[in-house]
Each structure stands twice: as structure tokens, then as C-alpha cells.
PDB file of C-alpha atoms in Angstrom:
ATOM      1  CA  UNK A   1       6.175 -18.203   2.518  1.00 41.00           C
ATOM      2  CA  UNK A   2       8.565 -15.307   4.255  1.00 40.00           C
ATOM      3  CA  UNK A   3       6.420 -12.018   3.562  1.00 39.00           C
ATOM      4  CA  UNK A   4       9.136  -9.715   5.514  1.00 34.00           C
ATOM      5  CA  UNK A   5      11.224  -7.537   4.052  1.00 33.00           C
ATOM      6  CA  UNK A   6      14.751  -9.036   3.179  1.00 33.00           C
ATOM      7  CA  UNK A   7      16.466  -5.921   3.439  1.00 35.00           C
ATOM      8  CA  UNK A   8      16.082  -2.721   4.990  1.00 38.00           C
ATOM      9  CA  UNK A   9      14.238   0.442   2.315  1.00 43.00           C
ATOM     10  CA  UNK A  10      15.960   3.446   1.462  1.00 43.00           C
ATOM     11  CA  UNK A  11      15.290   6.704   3.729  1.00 46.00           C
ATOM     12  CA  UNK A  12      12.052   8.293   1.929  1.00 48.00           C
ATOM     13  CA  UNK A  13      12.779  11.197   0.020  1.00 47.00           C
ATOM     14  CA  UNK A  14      16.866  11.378   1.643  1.00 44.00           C
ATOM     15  CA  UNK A  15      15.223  12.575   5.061  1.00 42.00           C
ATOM     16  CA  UNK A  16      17.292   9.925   7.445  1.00 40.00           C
ATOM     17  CA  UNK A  17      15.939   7.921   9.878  1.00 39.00           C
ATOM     18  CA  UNK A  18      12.190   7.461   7.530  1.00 43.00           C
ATOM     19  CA  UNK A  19      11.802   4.553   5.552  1.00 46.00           C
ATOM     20  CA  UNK A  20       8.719   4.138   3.687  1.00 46.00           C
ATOM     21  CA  UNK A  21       8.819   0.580   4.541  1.00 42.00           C
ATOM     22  CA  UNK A  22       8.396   1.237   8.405  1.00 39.00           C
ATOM     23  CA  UNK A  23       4.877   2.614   7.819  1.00 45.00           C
ATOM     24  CA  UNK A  24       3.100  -1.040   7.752  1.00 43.00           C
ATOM     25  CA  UNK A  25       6.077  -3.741   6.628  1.00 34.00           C
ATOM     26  CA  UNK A  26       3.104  -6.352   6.715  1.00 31.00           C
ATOM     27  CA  UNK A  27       4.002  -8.647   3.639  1.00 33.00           C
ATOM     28  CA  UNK A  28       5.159  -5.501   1.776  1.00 35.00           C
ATOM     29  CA  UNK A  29       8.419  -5.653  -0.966  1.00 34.00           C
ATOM     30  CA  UNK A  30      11.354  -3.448  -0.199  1.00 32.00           C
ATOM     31  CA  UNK A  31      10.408   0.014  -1.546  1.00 32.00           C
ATOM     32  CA  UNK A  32      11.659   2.229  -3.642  1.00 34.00           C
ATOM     33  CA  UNK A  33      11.819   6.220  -3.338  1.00 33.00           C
ATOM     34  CA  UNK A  34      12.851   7.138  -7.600  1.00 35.00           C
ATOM     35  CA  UNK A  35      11.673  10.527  -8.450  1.00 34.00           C
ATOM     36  CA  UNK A  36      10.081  11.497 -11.737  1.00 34.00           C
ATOM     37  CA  UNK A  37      12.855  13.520 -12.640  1.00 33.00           C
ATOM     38  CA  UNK A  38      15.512  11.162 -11.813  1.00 34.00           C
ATOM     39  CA  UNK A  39      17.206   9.530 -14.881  1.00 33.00           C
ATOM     40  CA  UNK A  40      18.220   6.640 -13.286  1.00 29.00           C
ATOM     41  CA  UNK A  41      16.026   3.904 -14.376  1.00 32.00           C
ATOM     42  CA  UNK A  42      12.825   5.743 -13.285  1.00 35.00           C
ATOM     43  CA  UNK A  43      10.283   3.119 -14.259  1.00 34.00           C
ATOM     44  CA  UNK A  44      12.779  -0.549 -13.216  1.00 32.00           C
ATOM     45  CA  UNK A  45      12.577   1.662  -9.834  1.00 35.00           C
ATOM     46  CA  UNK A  46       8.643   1.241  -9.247  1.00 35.00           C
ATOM     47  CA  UNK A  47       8.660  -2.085 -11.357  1.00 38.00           C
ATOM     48  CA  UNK A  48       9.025  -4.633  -8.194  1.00 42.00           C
ATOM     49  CA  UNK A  49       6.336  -6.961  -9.494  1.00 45.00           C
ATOM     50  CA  UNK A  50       3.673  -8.822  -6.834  1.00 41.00           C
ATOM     51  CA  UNK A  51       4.727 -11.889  -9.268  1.00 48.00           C
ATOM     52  CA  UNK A  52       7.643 -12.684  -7.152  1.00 67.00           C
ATOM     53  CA  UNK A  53       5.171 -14.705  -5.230  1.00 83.00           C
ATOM     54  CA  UNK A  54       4.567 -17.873  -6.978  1.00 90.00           C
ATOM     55  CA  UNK A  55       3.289 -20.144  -4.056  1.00 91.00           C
ATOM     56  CA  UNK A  56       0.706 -17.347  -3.110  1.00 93.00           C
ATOM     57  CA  UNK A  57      -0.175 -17.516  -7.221  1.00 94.00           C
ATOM     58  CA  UNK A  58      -0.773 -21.165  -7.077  1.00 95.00           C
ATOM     59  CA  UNK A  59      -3.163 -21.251  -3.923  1.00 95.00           C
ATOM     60  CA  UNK A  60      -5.306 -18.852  -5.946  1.00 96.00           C
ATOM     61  CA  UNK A  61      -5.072 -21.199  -8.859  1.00 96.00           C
ATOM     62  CA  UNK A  62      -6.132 -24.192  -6.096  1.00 96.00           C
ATOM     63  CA  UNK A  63      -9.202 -22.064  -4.844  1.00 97.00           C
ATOM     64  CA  UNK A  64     -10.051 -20.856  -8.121  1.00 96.00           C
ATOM     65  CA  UNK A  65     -10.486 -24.765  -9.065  1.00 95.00           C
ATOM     66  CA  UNK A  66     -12.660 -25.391  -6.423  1.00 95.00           C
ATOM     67  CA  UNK A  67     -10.646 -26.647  -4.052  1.00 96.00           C
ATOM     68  CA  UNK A  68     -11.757 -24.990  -0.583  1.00 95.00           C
ATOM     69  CA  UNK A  69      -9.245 -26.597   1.356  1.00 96.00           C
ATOM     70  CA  UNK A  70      -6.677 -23.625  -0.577  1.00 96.00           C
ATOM     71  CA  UNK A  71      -8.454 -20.640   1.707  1.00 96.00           C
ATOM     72  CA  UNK A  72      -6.860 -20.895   5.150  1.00 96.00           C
ATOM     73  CA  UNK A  73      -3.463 -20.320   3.871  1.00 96.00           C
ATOM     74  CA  UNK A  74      -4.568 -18.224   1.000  1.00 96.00           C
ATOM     75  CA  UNK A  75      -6.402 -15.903   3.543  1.00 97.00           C
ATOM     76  CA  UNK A  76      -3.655 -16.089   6.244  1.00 96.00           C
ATOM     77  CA  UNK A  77      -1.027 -15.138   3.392  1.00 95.00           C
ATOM     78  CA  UNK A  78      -3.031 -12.597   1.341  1.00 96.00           C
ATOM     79  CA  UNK A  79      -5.078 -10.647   4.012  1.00 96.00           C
ATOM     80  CA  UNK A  80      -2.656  -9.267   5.927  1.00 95.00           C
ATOM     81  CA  UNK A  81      -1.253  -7.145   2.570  1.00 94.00           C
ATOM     82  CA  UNK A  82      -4.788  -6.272   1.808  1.00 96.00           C
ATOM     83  CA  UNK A  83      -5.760  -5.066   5.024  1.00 95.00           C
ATOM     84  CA  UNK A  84      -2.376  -2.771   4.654  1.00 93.00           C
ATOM     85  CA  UNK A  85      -3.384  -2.009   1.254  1.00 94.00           C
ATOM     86  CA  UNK A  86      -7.036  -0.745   2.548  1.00 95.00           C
ATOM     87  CA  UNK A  87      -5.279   0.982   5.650  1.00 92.00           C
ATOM     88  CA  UNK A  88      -2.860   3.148   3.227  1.00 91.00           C
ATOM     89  CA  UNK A  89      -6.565   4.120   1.191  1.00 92.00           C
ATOM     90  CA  UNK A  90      -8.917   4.811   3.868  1.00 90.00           C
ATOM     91  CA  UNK A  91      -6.809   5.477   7.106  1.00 86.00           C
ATOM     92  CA  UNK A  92      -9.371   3.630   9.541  1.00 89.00           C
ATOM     93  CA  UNK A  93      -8.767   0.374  11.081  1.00 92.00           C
ATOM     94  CA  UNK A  94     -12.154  -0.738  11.812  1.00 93.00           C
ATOM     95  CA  UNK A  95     -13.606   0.047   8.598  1.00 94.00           C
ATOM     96  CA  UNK A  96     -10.084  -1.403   6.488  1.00 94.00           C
ATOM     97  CA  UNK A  97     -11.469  -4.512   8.784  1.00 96.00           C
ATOM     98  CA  UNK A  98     -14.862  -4.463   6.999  1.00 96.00           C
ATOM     99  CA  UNK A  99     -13.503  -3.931   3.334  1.00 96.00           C
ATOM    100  CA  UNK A 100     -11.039  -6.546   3.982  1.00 97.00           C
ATOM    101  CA  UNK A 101     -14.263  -9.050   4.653  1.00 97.00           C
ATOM    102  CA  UNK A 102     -15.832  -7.514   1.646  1.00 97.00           C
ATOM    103  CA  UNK A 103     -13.070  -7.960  -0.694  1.00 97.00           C
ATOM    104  CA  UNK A 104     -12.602 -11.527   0.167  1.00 97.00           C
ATOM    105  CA  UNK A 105     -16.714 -12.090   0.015  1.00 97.00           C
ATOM    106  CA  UNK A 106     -16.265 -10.386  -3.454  1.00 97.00           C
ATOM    107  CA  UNK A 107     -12.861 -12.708  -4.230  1.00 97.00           C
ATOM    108  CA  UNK A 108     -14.801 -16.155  -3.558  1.00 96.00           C
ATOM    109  CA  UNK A 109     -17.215 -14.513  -5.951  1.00 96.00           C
ATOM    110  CA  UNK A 110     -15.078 -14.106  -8.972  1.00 96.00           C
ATOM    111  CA  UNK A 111     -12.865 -16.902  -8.506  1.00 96.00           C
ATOM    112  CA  UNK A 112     -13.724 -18.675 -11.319  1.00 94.00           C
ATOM    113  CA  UNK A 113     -12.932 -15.630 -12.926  1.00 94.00           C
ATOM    114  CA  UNK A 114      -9.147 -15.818 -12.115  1.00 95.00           C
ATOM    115  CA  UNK A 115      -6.854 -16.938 -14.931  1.00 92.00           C
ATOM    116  CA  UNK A 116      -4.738 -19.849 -14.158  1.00 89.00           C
ATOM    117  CA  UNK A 117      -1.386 -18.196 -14.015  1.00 88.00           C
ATOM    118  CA  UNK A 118      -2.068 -14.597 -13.393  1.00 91.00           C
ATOM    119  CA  UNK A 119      -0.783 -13.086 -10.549  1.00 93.00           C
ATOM    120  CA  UNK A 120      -3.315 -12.999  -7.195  1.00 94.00           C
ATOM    121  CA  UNK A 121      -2.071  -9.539  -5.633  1.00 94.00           C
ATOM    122  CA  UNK A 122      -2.711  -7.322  -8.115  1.00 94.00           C
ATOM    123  CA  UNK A 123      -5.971  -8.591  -9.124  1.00 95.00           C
ATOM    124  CA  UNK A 124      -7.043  -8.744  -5.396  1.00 96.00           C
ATOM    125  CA  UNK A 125      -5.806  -5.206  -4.839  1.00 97.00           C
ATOM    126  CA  UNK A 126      -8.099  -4.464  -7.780  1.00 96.00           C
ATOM    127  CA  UNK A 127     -11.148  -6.153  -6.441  1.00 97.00           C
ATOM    128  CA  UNK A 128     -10.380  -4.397  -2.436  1.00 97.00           C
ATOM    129  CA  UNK A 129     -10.099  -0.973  -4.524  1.00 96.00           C
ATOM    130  CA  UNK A 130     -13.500  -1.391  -5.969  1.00 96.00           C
ATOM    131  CA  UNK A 131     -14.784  -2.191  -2.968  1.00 96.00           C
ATOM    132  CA  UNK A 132     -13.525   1.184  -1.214  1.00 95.00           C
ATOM    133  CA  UNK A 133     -14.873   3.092  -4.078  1.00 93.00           C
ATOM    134  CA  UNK A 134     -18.089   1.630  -3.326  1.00 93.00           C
ATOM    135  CA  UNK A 135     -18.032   2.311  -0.150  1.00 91.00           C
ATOM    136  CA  UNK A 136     -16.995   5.958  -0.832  1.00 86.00           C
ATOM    137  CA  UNK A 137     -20.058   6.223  -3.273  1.00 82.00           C
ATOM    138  CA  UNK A 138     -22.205   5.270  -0.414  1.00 78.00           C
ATOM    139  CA  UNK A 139     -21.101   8.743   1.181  1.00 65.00           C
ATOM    140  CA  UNK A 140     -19.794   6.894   4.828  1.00 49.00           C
ATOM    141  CA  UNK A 141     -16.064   7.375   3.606  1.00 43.00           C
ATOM    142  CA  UNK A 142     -15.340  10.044   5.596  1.00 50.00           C
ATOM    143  CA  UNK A 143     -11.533  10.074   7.859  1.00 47.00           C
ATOM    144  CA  UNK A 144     -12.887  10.903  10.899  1.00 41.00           C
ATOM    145  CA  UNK A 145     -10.420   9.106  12.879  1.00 44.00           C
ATOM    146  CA  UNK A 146      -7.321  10.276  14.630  1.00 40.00           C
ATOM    147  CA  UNK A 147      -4.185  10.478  12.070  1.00 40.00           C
ATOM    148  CA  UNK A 148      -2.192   9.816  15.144  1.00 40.00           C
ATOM    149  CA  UNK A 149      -4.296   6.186  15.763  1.00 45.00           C
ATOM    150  CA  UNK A 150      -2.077   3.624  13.774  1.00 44.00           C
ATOM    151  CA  UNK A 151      -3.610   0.617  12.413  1.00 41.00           C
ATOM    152  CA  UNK A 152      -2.762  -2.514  14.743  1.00 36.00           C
ATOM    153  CA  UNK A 153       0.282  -3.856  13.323  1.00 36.00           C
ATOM    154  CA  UNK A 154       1.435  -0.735  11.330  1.00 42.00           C
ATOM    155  CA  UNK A 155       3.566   0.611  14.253  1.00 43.00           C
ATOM    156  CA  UNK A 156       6.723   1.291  12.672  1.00 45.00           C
ATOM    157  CA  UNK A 157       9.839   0.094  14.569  1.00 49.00           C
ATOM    158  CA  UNK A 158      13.217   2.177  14.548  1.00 50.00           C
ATOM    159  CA  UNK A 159      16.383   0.434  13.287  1.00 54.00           C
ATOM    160  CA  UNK A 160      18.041  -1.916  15.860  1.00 59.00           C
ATOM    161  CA  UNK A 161      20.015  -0.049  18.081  1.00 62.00           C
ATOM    162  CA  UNK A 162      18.819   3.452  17.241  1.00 61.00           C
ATOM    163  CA  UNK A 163      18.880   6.331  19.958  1.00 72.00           C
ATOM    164  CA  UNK A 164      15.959   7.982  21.292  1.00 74.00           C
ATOM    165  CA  UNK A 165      16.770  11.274  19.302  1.00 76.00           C
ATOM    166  CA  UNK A 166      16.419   9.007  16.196  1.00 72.00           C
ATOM    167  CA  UNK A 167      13.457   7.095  17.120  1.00 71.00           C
ATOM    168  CA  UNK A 168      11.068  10.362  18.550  1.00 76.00           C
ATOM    169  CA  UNK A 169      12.487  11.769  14.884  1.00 71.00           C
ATOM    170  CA  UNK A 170      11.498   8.981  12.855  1.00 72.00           C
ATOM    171  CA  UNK A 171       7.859   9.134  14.836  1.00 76.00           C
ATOM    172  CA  UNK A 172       7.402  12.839  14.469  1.00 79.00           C
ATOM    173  CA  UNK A 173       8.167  12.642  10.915  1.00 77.00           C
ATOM    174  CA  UNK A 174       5.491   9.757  10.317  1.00 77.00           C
ATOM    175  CA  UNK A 175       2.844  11.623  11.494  1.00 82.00           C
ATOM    176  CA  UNK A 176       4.036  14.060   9.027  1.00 83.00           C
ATOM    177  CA  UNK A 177       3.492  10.750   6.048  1.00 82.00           C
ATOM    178  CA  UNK A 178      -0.209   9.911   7.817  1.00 84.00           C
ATOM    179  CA  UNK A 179      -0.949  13.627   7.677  1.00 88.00           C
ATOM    180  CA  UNK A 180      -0.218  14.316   4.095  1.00 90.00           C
ATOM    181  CA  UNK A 181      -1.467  10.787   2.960  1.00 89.00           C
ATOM    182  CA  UNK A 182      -4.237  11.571   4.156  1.00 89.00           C
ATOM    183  CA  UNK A 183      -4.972  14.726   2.522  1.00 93.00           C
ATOM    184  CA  UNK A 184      -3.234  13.595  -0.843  1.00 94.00           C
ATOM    185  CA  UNK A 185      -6.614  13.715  -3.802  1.00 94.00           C
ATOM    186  CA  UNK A 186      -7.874  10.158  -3.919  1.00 93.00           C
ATOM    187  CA  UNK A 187      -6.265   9.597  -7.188  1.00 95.00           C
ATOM    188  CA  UNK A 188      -2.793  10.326  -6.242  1.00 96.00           C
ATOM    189  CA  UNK A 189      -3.340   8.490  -3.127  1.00 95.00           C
ATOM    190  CA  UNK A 190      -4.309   5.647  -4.971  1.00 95.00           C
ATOM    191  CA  UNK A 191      -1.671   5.515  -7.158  1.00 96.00           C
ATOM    192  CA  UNK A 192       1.296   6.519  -4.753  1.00 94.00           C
ATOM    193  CA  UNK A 193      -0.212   3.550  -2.403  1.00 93.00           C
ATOM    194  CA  UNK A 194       0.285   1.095  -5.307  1.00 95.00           C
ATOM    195  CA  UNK A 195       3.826   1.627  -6.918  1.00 93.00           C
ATOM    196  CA  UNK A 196       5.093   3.091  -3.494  1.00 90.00           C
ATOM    197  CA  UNK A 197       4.202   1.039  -0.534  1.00 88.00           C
ATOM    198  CA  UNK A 198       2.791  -2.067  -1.799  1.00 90.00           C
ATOM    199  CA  UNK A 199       5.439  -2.014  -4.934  1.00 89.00           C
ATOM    200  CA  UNK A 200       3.550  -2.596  -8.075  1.00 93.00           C
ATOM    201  CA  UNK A 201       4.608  -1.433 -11.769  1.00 93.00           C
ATOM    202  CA  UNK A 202       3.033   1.518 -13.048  1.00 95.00           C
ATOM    203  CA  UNK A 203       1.529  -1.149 -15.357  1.00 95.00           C
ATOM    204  CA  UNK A 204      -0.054  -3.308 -12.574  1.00 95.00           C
ATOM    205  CA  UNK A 205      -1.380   0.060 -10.860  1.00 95.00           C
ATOM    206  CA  UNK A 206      -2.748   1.604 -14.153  1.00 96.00           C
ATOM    207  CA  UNK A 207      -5.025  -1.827 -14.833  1.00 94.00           C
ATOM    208  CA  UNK A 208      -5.888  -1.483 -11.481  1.00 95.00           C
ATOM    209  CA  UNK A 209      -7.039   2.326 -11.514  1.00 95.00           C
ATOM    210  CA  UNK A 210      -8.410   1.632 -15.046  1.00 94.00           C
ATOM    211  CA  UNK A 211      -6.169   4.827 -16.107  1.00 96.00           C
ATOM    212  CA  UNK A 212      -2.518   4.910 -18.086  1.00 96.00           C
ATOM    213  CA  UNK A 213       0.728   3.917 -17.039  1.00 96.00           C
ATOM    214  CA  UNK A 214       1.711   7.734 -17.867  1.00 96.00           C
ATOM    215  CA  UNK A 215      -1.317   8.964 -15.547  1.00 97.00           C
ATOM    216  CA  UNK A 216      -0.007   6.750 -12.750  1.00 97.00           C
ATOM    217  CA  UNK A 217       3.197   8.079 -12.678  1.00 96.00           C
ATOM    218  CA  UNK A 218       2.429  12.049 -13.010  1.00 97.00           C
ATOM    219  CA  UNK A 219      -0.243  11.218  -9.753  1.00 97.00           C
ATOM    220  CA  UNK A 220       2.503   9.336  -7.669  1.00 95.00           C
ATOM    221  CA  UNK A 221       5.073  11.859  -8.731  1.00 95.00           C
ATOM    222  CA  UNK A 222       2.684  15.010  -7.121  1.00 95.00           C
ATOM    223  CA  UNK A 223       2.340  12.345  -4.223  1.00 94.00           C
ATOM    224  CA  UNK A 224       6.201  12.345  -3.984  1.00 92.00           C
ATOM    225  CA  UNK A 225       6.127  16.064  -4.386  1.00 94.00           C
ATOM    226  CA  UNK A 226       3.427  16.638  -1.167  1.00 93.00           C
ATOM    227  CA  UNK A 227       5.571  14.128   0.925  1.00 89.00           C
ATOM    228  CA  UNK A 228       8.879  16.147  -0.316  1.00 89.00           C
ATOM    229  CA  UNK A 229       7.590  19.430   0.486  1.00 90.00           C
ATOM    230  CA  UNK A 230       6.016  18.936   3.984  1.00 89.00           C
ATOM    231  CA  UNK A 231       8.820  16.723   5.311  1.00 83.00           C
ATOM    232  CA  UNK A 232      11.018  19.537   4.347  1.00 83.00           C
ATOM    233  CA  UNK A 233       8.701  21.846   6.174  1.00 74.00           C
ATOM    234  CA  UNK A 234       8.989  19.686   9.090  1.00 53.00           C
ATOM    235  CA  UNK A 235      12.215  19.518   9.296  1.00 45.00           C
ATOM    236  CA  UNK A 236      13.439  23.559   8.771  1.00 46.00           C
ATOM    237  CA  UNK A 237      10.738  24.192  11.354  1.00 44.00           C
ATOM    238  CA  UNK A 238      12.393  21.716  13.835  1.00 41.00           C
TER     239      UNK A 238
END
């Protein structure tokens, strides 16, 4: 199954040369970058759905039958957006590696819990959110790490053909999007992560945070509004 992104994202927030995509493409949807106030379709915008991936659907219905041989692929396909997924929440590498084991310790676990039919991402973001919660609640979630360490894989790459002024832009104004990620309340992390980068409805996200659709988008929307107002920082200052 081809996990890449078919087509290249819109610039994030109309800042050129920043694509929301390039931070971690790993099996991510193209993204979108709608604002709350925009009457343009506001919530098709955020509504790319995790059920445009039927094969990854029916491994999970395999496994969830018992059949073990379904894992390999299932892990090879799955983790990779999971481990993202946990990167984007926690912003550490080596412990996104250990969540990433728990969540798929904690997915063999409730497998027989999976409906046939349902859709495997969001209910496995679900289960790797609980388990970074827990780990929060355990007091040993602290960012300690550099913001300037990426995640292996999450490099981002400049367009084809770009020039260096456009590619030392693009990675000065990343750090800016680790920085302010990173600071972002938990909650509007959470739910920017979702419907942003990994492309879930405001539906799928609010099941996941347990919270309402209209919750989920007034928390991405003050995500949005961070990212707006220190990239625009960043850039008068430059």
C-alpha cells in the first residue's frame, strides 16, 4: 500500500516555502491549513478520513480473527504513522519508540475488541493516546530534549529544485512549528496533531479525545492561531 503523499500540501498558514506535510510525511494524508473563520467548507477541510485505507482495515480485521500471520505487514504499515503520531505528542524519539511498543502490546490486547469493519487508524491513534496519557500520569513526561533534535525520519525535505535561500527559510521556520508545538496546552496539541497532521475529522479526533466535535475545533483553531502568530513574528523579525 503507497503511504506517501500523492500531492504536494498547501504552504501552512500562506507563509511560502512551509508545508505542514514536510514536518514527518511518514504515511501521513495531504493536509489541510482551513481556518476557523474561513467560510469555505471549514469542516470537508479537516474531514480527510483514515478510512481511505481499506487494505490496512482488513489486516486488522485478519489479526483481530486470530490470524497472526496479519502482524508483519500490519506493523510495517501502521507503525510508522503511529510513531509520527507519538512524535507530534511528546517530541522525543526514544521515548515515541517506547509508546510505540506499548501501544502495539496494548493493540494485541484489545484485538478482539476491534469491530470487523471499523477503521484501524483512528482506533489505534486512540489506544497510542492513552498510552501517552499514562505515561504523563506517571510524572516522566517531561520535553527535556532538544526542539532542534528531529525524530529519525521526520527531516523535512525542500521542494525539488529549491534554492538555498528557500531551503535555510523553510528550516528556520520549522523550528519555529517544533517550538510552538511544543509549548501548545496538551489539549490543543492533541487535537491540532489529529485533524492537522495526521488528517482526521473533527469527529474521529473528538471520539478519540473523548470531548466534542465543537471542542476539537475551538482547540485546533487556538493551535492555528499560536502557529499564525509566531510564524508571523518570525518572519517581521527576519
Amino acid at each position: 500500500m503507497d503511504t506517501t503523499l500523492a500531492t504536494p500540501a498547501p504552504p501552512l498558514f500562506g507563509f511560502p516555502g512551509l508545508h505542514l506535510a514536510w514536518y514527518g510525511t511518514v504515511g501521513a494524508p495531504p493536509m489541510t491549513t482551513d481556518r476557523a473563520d474561513s467560510k469555505a467548507e471549514p469542516e470537508a477541510r479537516t474531514a480527510t478520513s483514515a478510512r481511505r485505507y481499506p487494505e490496512l482495515d482488513a489486516l486488522m480485521d485478519r489479526y483481530a480473527r486470530g490470524e497472526d500471520s496479519a502482524f508483519p505487514e500490519l506493523y510495517g504499515t501502521l507503525a510508522p504513522r503511529i510513531r509520527m503520531f507519538l512524535m507530534r505528542l511528546c517530541g522525543k524519539p526514544r521515548l515515541a519508540d517506547d509508546l510505540l511498543q506499548e501501544t502495539f502490546l496494548r493493540v494485541h490486547r484489545a484485538r478482539g475488541s476491534f469491530a470487523a469493519g471499523a477503521s484501524v487508524v483512528p482506533w489505534s491513534y486512540a489506544i497510542a493516546r492513552n498510552a501517552f496519557v499514562d505515561h504523563g500520569r506517571r510524572g516522566r513526561n517531561e520535553r527535556t530534549e532538544s526542539l532542534d533534535e528531529a525524530a529519525p525520519g521526520a527531516e523535512p525535505e525542500a521542494p525539488e529544485g529549491a534554492s538555498p535561500e528557500r531551503q535555510l527559510h523553510a528550516q528556520e521556520t520549522l523550528k519555529v512549528v517544533r517550538r510552538v508545538l511544543a509549548e501548545l496546552p496538551e489539549a490543543h496539541r492533541e487535537a491540532f496533531v489529529l485533524t492537522r497532521f495526521e488528517g482526521l475529522s473533527n469527529a474521529e479526533a473528538a471520539q478519540i479525545l473523548d470531548t466534542s466535535e465543537g471542542n476539537v475545533r475551538v482547540r485546533a483553531f487556538r493551535a492555528a492561531e499560536a502557529f499564525r502568530k509566531a510564524l508571523r513574528g518570525g518572519t517581521e523579525e527576519s
